[in-house]
Amino acid sequence: MNVNLTEQNFRDFHDSFIRELRIHAEEVSFLVYGSFARKLNGDNNSGFQPSASDYDGVIVFSNGVILDKSPNGELSKVSTIIKELEPQMPLKISVLDWKILEDGRLNSYSADMRVALNEGILVQGKDPREGRYFVHKRGQLERLAYNLDKARRARLLAEWNSVYDKEQLKKDLERCMERATRAPRQIEWIKEKKYIGSRFEGTDLEEFEEMDTQIWKVVRYFRSHPEEFEDLFEEPEKAINLMDKLLTFHESVAEKFLERKSRMKDLVGRGIELFY
């Protein structure tokens, strides 16, 4: 619980975050939703409790599935803003891009979130609610969308964690390693119900042959040399750099999946009911 937080803390962060986005990252879209947004809208039954509520939001980057992770890229800009604002409230900000939103299959939100999103406040940019949402998805497709969102969220908060919570940075990096190396297996299951026994098998799959799978070797290495993995956190920028490479691989796999032309045929019987 956020025992020491007040409504004013939330309002101050919200105002500062909006100001910095408009100055340094005006190209991104941002929507805030949830109980705090309802409170901002004057809802006396918002359910907002500073000691228990999250700061919920959706940020959409403009440069495709593979996010720009350079120092001047959108992701780095927003991550730096969060670090410099030093927020103490729990941030629950999903990270999307317009290609995923327009396609819908890897959208981390399902149609059942539309009510909550419709109560939100569009802060800047194009409205994320204009994207495509599935009524329902399950199984590997749901996990692939979920894992990509979690990996992107981890990177969004990585710079803050590198200063204020290195233990969380370590946990997030470990999970990014798991998620990135699991993604090809999930896609093969979605596409052909083809099971890959180990996440480290499948590097020769035709689907991924032109992609850089060297990151799998890096993951293997750190699994075999845990002491060197621990050393990464003595210089957190190295840990963040590895996270960037893992996320880029994960996004590359997702992009290959989205490039497939036969969309609905691939999805019949694989966890999709309808588009919203």
mmCIF file of C-alpha atoms in Angstrom:
data_model
loop_
_atom_site.group_PDB
_atom_site.id
_atom_site.type_symbol
_atom_site.label_atom_id
_atom_site.label_comp_id
_atom_site.label_asym_id
_atom_site.label_seq_id
_atom_site.Cartn_x
_atom_site.Cartn_y
_atom_site.Cartn_z
ATOM 1 C CA MET A 1 0.000 0.000 0.000
ATOM 2 C CA ASN A 2 1.075 3.574 -0.704
ATOM 3 C CA VAL A 3 0.659 4.599 2.917
ATOM 4 C CA ASN A 4 2.415 7.970 2.701
ATOM 5 C CA LEU A 5 0.924 9.226 -0.548
ATOM 6 C CA THR A 6 -1.719 11.914 -0.823
ATOM 7 C CA GLU A 7 -4.028 13.007 -3.593
ATOM 8 C CA GLN A 8 -1.795 16.051 -4.034
ATOM 9 C CA ASN A 9 1.196 13.765 -4.687
ATOM 10 C CA PHE A 10 -0.723 12.181 -7.552
ATOM 11 C CA ARG A 11 -1.822 15.547 -8.913
ATOM 12 C CA ASP A 12 1.695 16.980 -8.708
ATOM 13 C CA PHE A 13 3.184 14.005 -10.557
ATOM 14 C CA HIS A 14 0.422 14.085 -13.164
ATOM 15 C CA ASP A 15 0.907 17.790 -13.854
ATOM 16 C CA SER A 16 4.701 17.470 -14.025
ATOM 17 C CA PHE A 17 4.583 14.386 -16.229
ATOM 18 C CA ILE A 18 2.229 16.065 -18.695
ATOM 19 C CA ARG A 19 4.391 19.178 -18.794
ATOM 20 C CA GLU A 20 7.566 17.196 -19.492
ATOM 21 C CA LEU A 21 5.889 15.051 -22.147
ATOM 22 C CA ARG A 22 4.711 18.142 -23.977
ATOM 23 C CA ILE A 23 8.187 19.648 -23.890
ATOM 24 C CA HIS A 24 10.379 16.599 -24.552
ATOM 25 C CA ALA A 25 8.145 13.915 -26.108
ATOM 26 C CA GLU A 26 5.322 15.674 -27.893
ATOM 27 C CA GLU A 27 5.236 12.988 -30.593
ATOM 28 C CA VAL A 28 3.944 10.278 -28.222
ATOM 29 C CA SER A 29 0.311 9.714 -27.306
ATOM 30 C CA PHE A 30 -0.704 9.440 -23.665
ATOM 31 C CA LEU A 31 -3.977 8.611 -21.961
ATOM 32 C CA VAL A 32 -4.498 8.403 -18.200
ATOM 33 C CA TYR A 33 -7.342 6.237 -16.912
ATOM 34 C CA GLY A 34 -8.485 4.426 -13.787
ATOM 35 C CA SER A 35 -9.656 5.780 -10.448
ATOM 36 C CA PHE A 36 -7.315 8.789 -10.506
ATOM 37 C CA ALA A 37 -8.605 9.852 -13.932
ATOM 38 C CA ARG A 38 -12.168 9.499 -12.691
ATOM 39 C CA LYS A 39 -11.233 11.695 -9.730
ATOM 40 C CA LEU A 40 -9.794 14.312 -12.095
ATOM 41 C CA ASN A 41 -13.073 14.201 -14.012
ATOM 42 C CA GLY A 42 -14.960 15.102 -10.841
ATOM 43 C CA ASP A 43 -16.446 11.674 -10.134
ATOM 44 C CA ASN A 44 -17.278 11.563 -6.420
ATOM 45 C CA ASN A 45 -17.520 7.768 -6.643
ATOM 46 C CA SER A 46 -14.196 7.346 -8.430
ATOM 47 C CA GLY A 47 -12.859 4.775 -5.976
ATOM 48 C CA PHE A 48 -9.574 6.693 -5.834
ATOM 49 C CA GLN A 49 -7.554 6.068 -2.661
ATOM 50 C CA PRO A 50 -4.038 7.561 -2.548
ATOM 51 C CA SER A 51 -2.928 4.806 -0.193
ATOM 52 C CA ALA A 52 -4.012 2.022 -2.553
ATOM 53 C CA SER A 53 -4.530 3.321 -6.100
ATOM 54 C CA ASP A 54 -2.161 3.119 -9.061
ATOM 55 C CA TYR A 55 -1.408 5.792 -11.621
ATOM 56 C CA ASP A 56 -2.835 4.026 -14.685
ATOM 57 C CA GLY A 57 -1.990 5.108 -18.203
ATOM 58 C CA VAL A 58 -1.387 4.094 -21.813
ATOM 59 C CA ILE A 59 1.521 5.530 -23.764
ATOM 60 C CA VAL A 60 1.767 4.928 -27.513
ATOM 61 C CA PHE A 61 5.040 5.441 -29.357
ATOM 62 C CA SER A 62 5.006 6.503 -32.977
ATOM 63 C CA ASN A 63 7.921 4.638 -34.564
ATOM 64 C CA GLY A 64 6.644 1.094 -35.133
ATOM 65 C CA VAL A 65 6.888 -2.190 -33.251
ATOM 66 C CA ILE A 66 10.659 -1.948 -32.728
ATOM 67 C CA LEU A 67 10.892 1.051 -30.441
ATOM 68 C CA ASP A 68 13.759 3.507 -30.811
ATOM 69 C CA LYS A 69 16.004 2.925 -27.787
ATOM 70 C CA SER A 70 18.685 5.453 -28.694
ATOM 71 C CA PRO A 71 19.358 8.271 -26.194
ATOM 72 C CA ASN A 72 17.211 10.611 -28.287
ATOM 73 C CA GLY A 73 14.500 8.046 -28.980
ATOM 74 C CA GLU A 74 10.980 8.333 -27.625
ATOM 75 C CA LEU A 75 11.363 5.460 -25.151
ATOM 76 C CA SER A 76 14.553 6.872 -23.643
ATOM 77 C CA LYS A 77 13.048 10.339 -23.414
ATOM 78 C CA VAL A 78 10.019 9.151 -21.451
ATOM 79 C CA SER A 79 12.102 6.813 -19.282
ATOM 80 C CA THR A 80 14.381 9.746 -18.402
ATOM 81 C CA ILE A 81 11.394 11.955 -17.574
ATOM 82 C CA ILE A 82 10.135 9.340 -15.121
ATOM 83 C CA LYS A 83 13.568 9.016 -13.515
ATOM 84 C CA GLU A 84 13.952 12.756 -13.064
ATOM 85 C CA LEU A 85 10.467 13.219 -11.604
ATOM 86 C CA GLU A 86 11.265 10.587 -8.954
ATOM 87 C CA PRO A 87 7.661 9.404 -8.602
ATOM 88 C CA GLN A 88 6.904 7.465 -5.446
ATOM 89 C CA MET A 89 3.426 6.296 -6.430
ATOM 90 C CA PRO A 90 3.114 2.981 -8.298
ATOM 91 C CA LEU A 91 3.069 3.592 -12.041
ATOM 92 C CA LYS A 92 1.030 1.203 -14.151
ATOM 93 C CA ILE A 93 1.647 2.566 -17.639
ATOM 94 C CA SER A 94 1.223 0.221 -20.591
ATOM 95 C CA VAL A 95 3.493 0.727 -23.591
ATOM 96 C CA LEU A 96 2.084 0.291 -27.096
ATOM 97 C CA ASP A 97 2.831 1.357 -30.655
ATOM 98 C CA TRP A 98 0.443 2.240 -33.456
ATOM 99 C CA LYS A 99 1.203 -0.825 -35.568
ATOM 100 C CA ILE A 100 0.174 -3.153 -32.749
ATOM 101 C CA LEU A 101 -2.870 -1.022 -31.926
ATOM 102 C CA GLU A 102 -4.064 -0.934 -35.534
ATOM 103 C CA ASP A 103 -3.611 -4.709 -35.954
ATOM 104 C CA GLY A 104 -5.033 -5.674 -32.567
ATOM 105 C CA ARG A 105 -3.640 -9.179 -32.120
ATOM 106 C CA LEU A 106 -0.855 -8.135 -29.747
ATOM 107 C CA ASN A 107 -2.767 -5.314 -28.101
ATOM 108 C CA SER A 108 -2.304 -5.881 -24.364
ATOM 109 C CA TYR A 109 -5.846 -4.611 -23.775
ATOM 110 C CA SER A 110 -8.964 -6.602 -24.616
ATOM 111 C CA ALA A 111 -12.366 -5.113 -25.367
ATOM 112 C CA ASP A 112 -13.443 -5.589 -21.756
ATOM 113 C CA MET A 113 -11.129 -2.691 -20.874
ATOM 114 C CA ARG A 114 -13.045 -0.291 -23.118
ATOM 115 C CA VAL A 115 -15.251 0.988 -20.275
ATOM 116 C CA ALA A 116 -12.216 1.887 -18.159
ATOM 117 C CA LEU A 117 -10.403 3.449 -21.114
ATOM 118 C CA ASN A 118 -13.465 5.432 -22.168
ATOM 119 C CA GLU A 119 -13.469 7.036 -18.716
ATOM 120 C CA GLY A 120 -9.879 8.132 -19.249
ATOM 121 C CA ILE A 121 -8.422 11.497 -20.187
ATOM 122 C CA LEU A 122 -6.466 11.911 -23.428
ATOM 123 C CA VAL A 123 -3.498 14.070 -22.464
ATOM 124 C CA GLN A 124 -1.835 14.406 -25.850
ATOM 125 C CA GLY A 125 -1.573 12.840 -29.292
ATOM 126 C CA LYS A 126 -3.815 10.463 -31.185
ATOM 127 C CA ASP A 127 -6.388 8.624 -29.087
ATOM 128 C CA PRO A 128 -5.330 5.004 -28.236
ATOM 129 C CA ARG A 129 -9.014 4.108 -27.988
ATOM 130 C CA GLU A 130 -9.161 4.318 -31.784
ATOM 131 C CA GLY A 131 -7.132 1.099 -31.989
ATOM 132 C CA ARG A 132 -8.380 -2.443 -32.521
ATOM 133 C CA TYR A 133 -9.356 -4.545 -29.510
ATOM 134 C CA PHE A 134 -10.251 -8.234 -29.431
ATOM 135 C CA VAL A 135 -13.295 -9.341 -27.491
ATOM 136 C CA HIS A 136 -11.304 -12.276 -26.190
ATOM 137 C CA LYS A 137 -7.974 -13.968 -26.654
ATOM 138 C CA ARG A 138 -6.392 -16.773 -24.707
ATOM 139 C CA GLY A 139 -3.480 -19.150 -24.592
ATOM 140 C CA GLN A 140 -0.182 -18.355 -26.274
ATOM 141 C CA LEU A 141 -1.500 -15.252 -28.054
ATOM 142 C CA GLU A 142 -2.622 -13.751 -24.763
ATOM 143 C CA ARG A 143 0.731 -14.604 -23.169
ATOM 144 C CA LEU A 144 2.694 -13.146 -26.080
ATOM 145 C CA ALA A 145 0.811 -9.836 -25.839
ATOM 146 C CA TYR A 146 1.135 -9.822 -22.047
ATOM 147 C CA ASN A 147 4.857 -10.614 -22.057
ATOM 148 C CA LEU A 148 5.665 -7.937 -24.622
ATOM 149 C CA ASP A 149 3.776 -5.341 -22.593
ATOM 150 C CA LYS A 150 5.542 -6.371 -19.370
ATOM 151 C CA ALA A 151 8.959 -6.219 -21.051
ATOM 152 C CA ARG A 152 8.235 -2.742 -22.404
ATOM 153 C CA ARG A 153 6.951 -1.549 -19.033
ATOM 154 C CA ALA A 154 10.145 -2.820 -17.420
ATOM 155 C CA ARG A 155 12.223 -0.773 -19.859
ATOM 156 C CA LEU A 156 10.076 2.310 -19.279
ATOM 157 C CA LEU A 157 10.919 2.172 -15.561
ATOM 158 C CA ALA A 158 14.480 0.866 -15.937
ATOM 159 C CA GLU A 159 16.229 4.209 -15.544
ATOM 160 C CA TRP A 160 14.256 5.032 -12.412
ATOM 161 C CA ASN A 161 14.980 1.579 -10.994
ATOM 162 C CA SER A 162 18.688 1.919 -11.849
ATOM 163 C CA VAL A 163 18.867 4.746 -9.306
ATOM 164 C CA TYR A 164 16.207 3.939 -6.725
ATOM 165 C CA ASP A 165 15.569 0.181 -6.870
ATOM 166 C CA LYS A 166 18.383 -1.905 -8.345
ATOM 167 C CA GLU A 167 16.844 -5.081 -6.979
ATOM 168 C CA GLN A 168 13.731 -4.443 -9.067
ATOM 169 C CA LEU A 169 15.936 -3.710 -12.083
ATOM 170 C CA LYS A 170 17.583 -7.094 -11.590
ATOM 171 C CA LYS A 171 14.232 -8.893 -11.345
ATOM 172 C CA ASP A 172 12.960 -7.109 -14.433
ATOM 173 C CA LEU A 173 16.057 -7.994 -16.448
ATOM 174 C CA GLU A 174 15.782 -11.654 -15.456
ATOM 175 C CA ARG A 175 12.155 -11.659 -16.574
ATOM 176 C CA CYS A 176 13.054 -9.929 -19.848
ATOM 177 C CA MET A 177 15.521 -12.741 -20.529
ATOM 178 C CA GLU A 178 12.759 -15.280 -19.940
ATOM 179 C CA ARG A 179 10.200 -13.461 -22.066
ATOM 180 C CA ALA A 180 12.434 -12.703 -25.039
ATOM 181 C CA THR A 181 13.631 -16.274 -25.431
ATOM 182 C CA ARG A 182 10.109 -17.636 -25.027
ATOM 183 C CA ALA A 183 8.539 -15.481 -27.763
ATOM 184 C CA PRO A 184 9.467 -17.611 -30.838
ATOM 185 C CA ARG A 185 8.070 -20.714 -29.156
ATOM 186 C CA GLN A 186 4.803 -18.911 -28.464
ATOM 187 C CA ILE A 187 4.503 -17.744 -32.075
ATOM 188 C CA GLU A 188 5.140 -21.225 -33.487
ATOM 189 C CA TRP A 189 2.364 -22.552 -31.260
ATOM 190 C CA ILE A 190 -0.056 -19.812 -32.336
ATOM 191 C CA LYS A 191 0.779 -20.233 -36.018
ATOM 192 C CA GLU A 192 1.003 -23.997 -36.432
ATOM 193 C CA LYS A 193 0.388 -25.613 -33.058
ATOM 194 C CA LYS A 194 4.026 -26.603 -33.323
ATOM 195 C CA TYR A 195 5.736 -27.250 -30.001
ATOM 196 C CA ILE A 196 9.371 -26.274 -29.515
ATOM 197 C CA GLY A 197 10.650 -28.266 -26.567
ATOM 198 C CA SER A 198 13.214 -25.771 -25.334
ATOM 199 C CA ARG A 199 13.184 -22.005 -25.666
ATOM 200 C CA PHE A 200 16.791 -22.302 -26.886
ATOM 201 C CA GLU A 201 15.825 -24.624 -29.697
ATOM 202 C CA GLY A 202 14.364 -23.076 -32.802
ATOM 203 C CA THR A 203 17.127 -20.630 -33.709
ATOM 204 C CA ASP A 204 17.204 -22.247 -37.154
ATOM 205 C CA LEU A 205 13.484 -21.799 -37.766
ATOM 206 C CA GLU A 206 12.958 -20.349 -41.226
ATOM 207 C CA GLU A 207 10.551 -17.823 -39.724
ATOM 208 C CA PHE A 208 13.374 -16.173 -37.782
ATOM 209 C CA GLU A 209 16.487 -17.012 -39.791
ATOM 210 C CA GLU A 210 17.214 -13.416 -40.870
ATOM 211 C CA MET A 211 16.928 -12.128 -37.314
ATOM 212 C CA ASP A 212 19.801 -11.654 -34.923
ATOM 213 C CA THR A 213 19.534 -14.571 -32.521
ATOM 214 C CA GLN A 214 22.898 -13.858 -30.885
ATOM 215 C CA ILE A 215 21.004 -12.576 -27.870
ATOM 216 C CA TRP A 216 20.082 -16.198 -27.088
ATOM 217 C CA LYS A 217 23.777 -16.962 -26.693
ATOM 218 C CA VAL A 218 24.114 -14.006 -24.338
ATOM 219 C CA VAL A 219 21.253 -15.333 -22.211
ATOM 220 C CA ARG A 220 22.845 -18.793 -22.123
ATOM 221 C CA TYR A 221 26.148 -17.237 -21.077
ATOM 222 C CA PHE A 222 24.687 -15.311 -18.164
ATOM 223 C CA ARG A 223 22.760 -18.370 -17.025
ATOM 224 C CA SER A 224 26.058 -20.238 -16.880
ATOM 225 C CA HIS A 225 27.925 -17.333 -15.248
ATOM 226 C CA PRO A 226 25.582 -15.867 -12.601
ATOM 227 C CA GLU A 227 28.410 -13.944 -10.959
ATOM 228 C CA GLU A 228 28.938 -11.939 -14.147
ATOM 229 C CA PHE A 229 25.224 -11.288 -14.352
ATOM 230 C CA GLU A 230 25.405 -9.814 -10.844
ATOM 231 C CA ASP A 231 28.324 -7.616 -11.921
ATOM 232 C CA LEU A 232 26.093 -5.902 -14.486
ATOM 233 C CA PHE A 233 24.352 -3.997 -11.732
ATOM 234 C CA GLU A 234 27.556 -2.337 -10.580
ATOM 235 C CA GLU A 235 27.164 -0.289 -13.773
ATOM 236 C CA PRO A 236 23.390 -0.185 -14.324
ATOM 237 C CA GLU A 237 23.717 1.288 -17.809
ATOM 238 C CA LYS A 238 25.117 -2.110 -18.895
ATOM 239 C CA ALA A 239 22.049 -3.834 -17.483
ATOM 240 C CA ILE A 240 19.793 -1.375 -19.320
ATOM 241 C CA ASN A 241 21.748 -1.921 -22.539
ATOM 242 C CA LEU A 242 21.170 -5.674 -22.262
ATOM 243 C CA MET A 243 17.493 -5.047 -21.561
ATOM 244 C CA ASP A 244 17.338 -2.939 -24.731
ATOM 245 C CA LYS A 245 18.807 -5.780 -26.798
ATOM 246 C CA LEU A 246 16.404 -8.307 -25.297
ATOM 247 C CA LEU A 247 13.436 -6.046 -25.914
ATOM 248 C CA THR A 248 14.520 -5.367 -29.502
ATOM 249 C CA PHE A 249 14.708 -9.113 -30.162
ATOM 250 C CA HIS A 250 11.294 -9.624 -28.549
ATOM 251 C CA GLU A 251 9.827 -6.808 -30.656
ATOM 252 C CA SER A 252 11.480 -8.191 -33.805
ATOM 253 C CA VAL A 253 9.755 -11.526 -33.283
ATOM 254 C CA ALA A 254 6.441 -9.739 -32.700
ATOM 255 C CA GLU A 255 6.941 -7.679 -35.861
ATOM 256 C CA LYS A 256 7.540 -10.838 -37.921
ATOM 257 C CA PHE A 257 4.301 -12.250 -36.581
ATOM 258 C CA LEU A 258 2.358 -9.109 -37.535
ATOM 259 C CA GLU A 259 3.783 -9.185 -41.062
ATOM 260 C CA ARG A 260 1.937 -12.411 -41.833
ATOM 261 C CA LYS A 261 -0.743 -11.670 -44.418
ATOM 262 C CA SER A 262 -3.306 -14.360 -43.618
ATOM 263 C CA ARG A 263 -4.533 -12.852 -40.383
ATOM 264 C CA MET A 264 -7.948 -14.224 -39.566
ATOM 265 C CA LYS A 265 -7.222 -17.663 -41.062
ATOM 266 C CA ASP A 266 -4.249 -17.996 -38.728
ATOM 267 C CA LEU A 267 -6.435 -17.095 -35.770
ATOM 268 C CA VAL A 268 -9.380 -19.446 -36.309
ATOM 269 C CA GLY A 269 -9.522 -21.817 -33.365
ATOM 270 C CA ARG A 270 -6.466 -20.254 -31.743
ATOM 271 C CA GLY A 271 -8.063 -18.163 -29.047
ATOM 272 C CA ILE A 272 -9.746 -15.395 -31.034
ATOM 273 C CA GLU A 273 -13.492 -14.867 -31.020
ATOM 274 C CA LEU A 274 -14.215 -11.469 -32.576
ATOM 275 C CA PHE A 275 -12.813 -8.031 -33.136
ATOM 276 C CA TYR A 276 -14.327 -5.242 -31.096
#
